């Protein structure tokens, strides 16, 4: 019996997230790779770089205007910020309308695109085929703040630390293991893209201070929240359990989660719930793998919903 799999193209697949997406697609019963584009890897076999993929496909390097001519039901744009619109405009000009999932920040502020953080925006999806995938830090911040949005007395302040895979593959101080050894590099301490993103989608201003650490993958965000009225720790925990109880990819834990335990896992963990003596301040810690729930896994949740299969298909829950 022939199965009709949906064809998926990945644009800009050289990076860490592209490889994770290929792994997820390789295990997916309803998807098959149509093309995987990378200028640097053009002509090389995909299975030479991602062993989980079985097949003869090679990386290619089509021009952006040629993408609509490549047959794909789903297109994932895994490009640096500022590069997605050229591809999207090419599809528009060609009159082609595949599901497009953009992993960059380019459409996270565009109301015509669905913002795909399923645990918080699932009921806002109206069948849009243009999906903006949230940022890794922005995901962790929003999961930490959303259940307490109605009792905030001040903007939440988030201190973030990420592994250097979050700095991408283009060489810089932020992904140089030598410079990172025994170190923590602060950057973009005001106005970070994920600060603006979390603020916009939460509807409350958030202050965010990111850092890069010597580990490769996984991020942790510690958020300080002042509350407009005193709450007990049990009340705060109950809000989080109520918000995420049915969610397979968000776990509410009692202690503050450790970033070392989230590497290679597909879910986020939220916990700690350290209360001040007066009950009007709580500190919450969230961890997730920036390449998975912070990028590829979340993209797969969105793709699954868009093609009409179970949201967790091919995601190891």
Coordinates of C-alpha atoms in Angstrom, one line a residue:
X1 CA 0.0 0.0 0.0
X2 CA 1.4 3.4 -1.0
X3 CA 1.6 6.0 1.7
X4 CA 1.3 9.6 0.6
X5 CA 3.8 11.4 2.8
X6 CA 4.0 15.2 2.8
X7 CA 7.2 16.6 1.4
X8 CA 9.2 19.0 3.5
X9 CA 12.0 21.3 2.4
X10 CA 14.5 22.8 4.8
X11 CA 16.2 26.0 3.8
X12 CA 19.5 26.8 5.5
X13 CA 20.0 23.4 7.1
X14 CA 23.7 23.6 7.9
X15 CA 23.1 24.9 11.4
X16 CA 22.5 22.9 14.6
X17 CA 18.8 23.3 14.4
X18 CA 18.7 22.1 10.8
X19 CA 20.3 18.9 11.8
X20 CA 17.9 18.4 14.6
X21 CA 15.0 18.9 12.3
X22 CA 16.3 16.4 9.8
X23 CA 16.5 13.8 12.7
X24 CA 12.9 14.5 13.6
X25 CA 11.7 14.2 9.9
X26 CA 13.7 11.0 9.5
X27 CA 11.6 9.4 12.3
X28 CA 8.3 10.9 11.0
X29 CA 5.7 8.5 9.4
X30 CA 4.0 11.3 7.5
X31 CA 6.9 13.4 6.2
X32 CA 9.7 12.9 3.8
X33 CA 12.6 15.3 2.9
X34 CA 12.1 17.0 -0.5
X35 CA 15.2 19.1 -0.3
X36 CA 17.7 20.3 2.2
X37 CA 19.5 23.5 1.2
X38 CA 22.9 24.7 2.4
X39 CA 25.5 26.6 0.4
X40 CA 28.4 25.3 2.5
X41 CA 27.3 21.6 2.2
X42 CA 26.1 21.8 -1.4
X43 CA 26.5 18.4 -3.1
X44 CA 27.3 16.4 0.0
X45 CA 25.1 13.6 1.2
X46 CA 22.7 14.3 4.0
X47 CA 23.4 11.0 5.6
X48 CA 27.1 11.8 5.9
X49 CA 26.1 14.6 8.3
X50 CA 23.0 13.3 10.0
X51 CA 23.3 9.6 10.5
X52 CA 19.6 9.1 11.5
X53 CA 18.6 10.0 7.9
X54 CA 18.5 7.1 5.6
X55 CA 18.4 8.0 1.9
X56 CA 20.3 9.3 -1.1
X57 CA 19.4 13.0 -0.7
X58 CA 22.2 15.5 -1.1
X59 CA 22.3 19.1 0.2
X60 CA 21.6 21.6 -2.6
X61 CA 21.9 25.3 -2.9
X62 CA 18.9 26.6 -4.9
X63 CA 18.5 30.4 -5.3
X64 CA 15.7 31.8 -3.2
X65 CA 13.6 32.6 -6.3
X66 CA 13.9 28.9 -7.4
X67 CA 12.4 27.5 -4.1
X68 CA 8.8 27.7 -5.2
X69 CA 9.6 25.4 -8.2
X70 CA 10.8 22.7 -5.8
X71 CA 7.8 20.6 -4.8
X72 CA 7.2 20.7 -1.1
X73 CA 4.1 20.8 1.1
X74 CA 6.0 22.3 4.0
X75 CA 9.0 24.6 3.9
X76 CA 11.1 25.4 7.0
X77 CA 13.2 28.5 6.9
X78 CA 16.2 28.0 9.1
X79 CA 18.0 31.2 8.1
X80 CA 19.7 34.1 10.0
X81 CA 17.4 37.0 11.1
X82 CA 16.6 39.3 8.2
X83 CA 16.9 36.6 5.4
X84 CA 13.4 35.0 5.5
X85 CA 11.4 37.6 3.6
X86 CA 13.3 37.0 0.3
X87 CA 12.1 33.4 0.4
X88 CA 8.6 34.3 1.5
X89 CA 8.3 36.9 -1.3
X90 CA 9.4 34.3 -3.8
X91 CA 6.6 32.0 -2.8
X92 CA 4.1 34.9 -3.0
X93 CA 5.3 36.0 -6.4
X94 CA 5.0 32.4 -7.7
X95 CA 1.5 32.0 -6.3
X96 CA 2.6 29.0 -4.2
X97 CA 1.2 28.5 -0.7
X98 CA 3.0 25.7 1.2
X99 CA 3.0 25.6 5.0
X100 CA 6.0 27.9 5.8
X101 CA 7.6 27.7 9.3
X102 CA 10.1 30.5 9.9
X103 CA 12.6 29.8 12.7
X104 CA 14.1 33.4 12.6
X105 CA 12.7 36.4 14.4
X106 CA 11.5 38.0 11.1
X107 CA 7.8 37.3 11.4
X108 CA 7.4 37.1 15.2
X109 CA 6.0 40.6 15.3
X110 CA 3.7 40.2 12.2
X111 CA 0.0 39.7 13.1
X112 CA -0.7 38.0 9.8
X113 CA 1.6 35.1 10.9
X114 CA 0.6 32.6 13.6
X115 CA 2.9 32.7 16.5
X116 CA 3.5 29.0 17.3
X117 CA 4.1 28.5 21.0
X118 CA 1.5 25.8 21.3
X119 CA 1.3 25.6 25.0
X120 CA 0.2 29.3 25.1
X121 CA -1.2 30.0 21.7
X122 CA -2.8 26.7 20.6
X123 CA -6.3 28.0 20.8
X124 CA -5.4 31.1 18.6
X125 CA -4.4 29.0 15.6
X126 CA -6.9 29.5 12.8
X127 CA -5.4 27.2 10.2
X128 CA -2.7 29.7 9.1
X129 CA -0.1 28.2 6.8
X130 CA 2.4 30.9 7.8
X131 CA 3.9 30.1 11.2
X132 CA 6.5 32.0 13.1
X133 CA 8.4 29.7 15.4
X134 CA 9.3 31.4 18.8
X135 CA 12.7 32.1 20.1
X136 CA 14.3 29.7 22.6
X137 CA 14.7 32.2 25.4
X138 CA 11.4 33.8 24.6
X139 CA 9.7 30.4 25.0
X140 CA 11.3 29.8 28.4
X141 CA 10.5 33.3 29.6
X142 CA 6.8 33.1 28.5
X143 CA 6.3 29.7 30.1
X144 CA 7.7 31.2 33.3
X145 CA 5.5 34.3 33.4
X146 CA 2.2 33.4 31.7
X147 CA 0.4 31.7 34.7
X148 CA 1.1 34.8 36.9
X149 CA 0.3 37.5 34.3
X150 CA -2.8 38.8 36.2
X151 CA -1.0 39.3 39.5
X152 CA 2.2 41.1 38.5
X153 CA 3.2 44.2 40.3
X154 CA 6.2 45.1 38.1
X155 CA 7.9 43.9 34.9
X156 CA 9.4 40.4 35.3
X157 CA 13.2 40.4 35.2
X158 CA 14.8 37.3 33.6
X159 CA 18.5 36.3 33.9
X160 CA 19.3 33.8 31.1
X161 CA 22.3 31.5 30.4
X162 CA 22.5 29.5 27.2
X163 CA 24.9 26.9 25.8
X164 CA 27.0 28.2 22.9
X165 CA 25.0 26.3 20.3
X166 CA 22.6 29.1 20.6
X167 CA 25.2 31.4 19.1
X168 CA 25.0 29.5 15.8
X169 CA 27.8 28.1 13.6
X170 CA 29.3 31.4 12.3
X171 CA 32.5 31.8 14.4
X172 CA 32.3 34.5 17.1
X173 CA 33.4 35.0 20.7
X174 CA 30.0 33.6 21.8
X175 CA 30.6 30.2 20.3
X176 CA 34.4 29.9 20.8
X177 CA 35.1 27.2 23.4
X178 CA 38.5 28.7 24.2
X179 CA 37.0 32.1 25.1
X180 CA 34.1 30.5 27.0
X181 CA 36.2 28.2 29.1
X182 CA 35.7 29.1 32.8
X183 CA 33.7 32.0 31.6
X184 CA 30.3 33.5 31.2
X185 CA 29.8 36.1 28.4
X186 CA 27.0 38.7 28.8
X187 CA 25.6 40.3 25.7
X188 CA 22.6 42.3 24.5
X189 CA 21.7 43.2 28.1
X190 CA 18.9 45.6 27.1
X191 CA 16.7 45.3 24.0
X192 CA 17.5 41.7 23.1
X193 CA 15.2 40.4 20.4
X194 CA 13.8 37.8 22.8
X195 CA 13.0 40.5 25.4
X196 CA 10.9 42.3 22.8
X197 CA 9.3 39.1 21.6
X198 CA 8.4 37.8 25.1
X199 CA 7.0 41.3 26.0
X200 CA 4.9 41.5 22.9
X201 CA 3.3 38.0 23.2
X202 CA 2.8 38.1 27.0
X203 CA 1.4 41.6 26.8
X204 CA 3.5 42.7 29.7
X205 CA 7.0 44.3 29.6
X206 CA 9.8 41.8 30.4
X207 CA 13.4 42.7 31.2
X208 CA 16.0 40.1 30.0
X209 CA 19.7 39.7 30.5
X210 CA 21.3 36.9 28.4
X211 CA 24.7 35.2 28.8
X212 CA 26.5 32.4 27.0
X213 CA 28.2 29.6 29.0
X214 CA 30.8 27.0 28.1
X215 CA 28.3 24.1 27.7
X216 CA 27.0 23.3 24.2
X217 CA 23.3 22.9 24.5
X218 CA 20.5 23.8 26.9
X219 CA 19.4 27.1 28.5
X220 CA 18.2 28.2 31.8
X221 CA 16.2 31.3 32.7
X222 CA 15.7 32.6 36.2
X223 CA 12.8 35.1 36.5
X224 CA 12.1 37.4 39.4
X225 CA 8.4 38.3 39.7
X226 CA 6.9 40.9 42.0
X227 CA 3.3 40.1 42.8
X228 CA 0.4 42.6 43.4
X229 CA -0.8 40.5 46.3
X230 CA 0.7 37.9 48.7
X231 CA 0.5 34.3 47.4
X232 CA 1.5 31.0 49.1
X233 CA 3.9 28.8 47.3
X234 CA 1.2 26.2 46.9
X235 CA -1.0 28.8 45.1
X236 CA 1.7 29.6 42.7
X237 CA 2.5 26.0 42.0
X238 CA -1.2 25.3 41.5
X239 CA -1.4 28.0 38.8
X240 CA 1.5 26.4 36.9
X241 CA 0.1 22.9 37.2
X242 CA -3.3 24.1 36.0
X243 CA -1.7 25.9 33.0
X244 CA 0.5 23.0 31.9
X245 CA -1.2 19.9 33.3
X246 CA -2.2 18.5 29.9
X247 CA 1.0 19.5 28.2
X248 CA 3.4 16.7 27.2
X249 CA 6.3 19.1 26.6
X250 CA 6.1 21.3 29.7
X251 CA 6.9 19.7 33.1
X252 CA 6.2 21.6 36.3
X253 CA 8.8 20.4 38.8
X254 CA 9.2 21.3 42.5
X255 CA 12.9 22.1 42.7
X256 CA 14.7 24.5 40.4
X257 CA 15.5 22.4 37.3
X258 CA 19.1 21.9 36.2
X259 CA 20.2 22.8 32.7
X260 CA 22.5 19.8 32.5
X261 CA 19.5 17.5 32.8
X262 CA 17.6 19.1 29.8
X263 CA 20.2 18.5 27.1
X264 CA 18.8 16.4 24.3
X265 CA 15.3 16.4 25.9
X266 CA 12.3 17.6 24.0
X267 CA 10.4 19.2 26.8
X268 CA 10.8 22.3 29.0
X269 CA 10.9 22.2 32.8
X270 CA 9.6 25.0 35.0
X271 CA 10.1 25.0 38.8
X272 CA 11.8 26.4 41.8
X273 CA 9.0 28.6 43.0
X274 CA 11.1 30.3 45.7
X275 CA 8.9 32.7 47.6
X276 CA 9.9 35.8 49.6
X277 CA 8.8 35.9 53.3
X278 CA 6.0 38.3 52.6
X279 CA 4.6 36.2 49.6
X280 CA 4.8 39.1 47.2
X281 CA 7.9 37.9 45.2
X282 CA 8.6 34.6 43.6
X283 CA 11.6 33.4 41.6
X284 CA 10.9 30.8 38.9
X285 CA 13.5 28.8 36.9
X286 CA 12.8 27.3 33.5
X287 CA 15.1 25.1 31.4
X288 CA 14.9 23.8 27.9
X289 CA 17.1 22.5 25.1
X290 CA 17.6 25.6 22.9
X291 CA 17.9 23.4 19.8
X292 CA 14.8 21.2 20.5
X293 CA 11.9 22.7 22.5
X294 CA 13.6 26.1 21.8
X295 CA 13.6 25.4 18.0
X296 CA 13.3 22.1 16.1
X297 CA 10.8 20.3 18.4
X298 CA 8.6 23.3 18.6
X299 CA 8.7 23.6 14.8
X300 CA 7.7 20.0 14.6
X301 CA 4.7 20.6 16.9
X302 CA 3.6 23.4 14.6
X303 CA 4.2 21.3 11.4
X304 CA 2.3 18.4 12.8
X305 CA -0.7 20.6 13.6
X306 CA -0.6 22.2 10.2
X307 CA -0.5 18.9 8.3
X308 CA -3.3 17.5 10.4
X309 CA -1.5 14.8 12.4
X310 CA -1.1 14.4 16.2
X311 CA 0.9 17.3 17.6
X312 CA 3.5 15.0 19.1
X313 CA 4.1 12.7 16.1
X314 CA 7.8 11.8 15.8
X315 CA 8.6 13.8 19.0
X316 CA 10.0 11.5 21.7
X317 CA 7.8 12.5 24.6

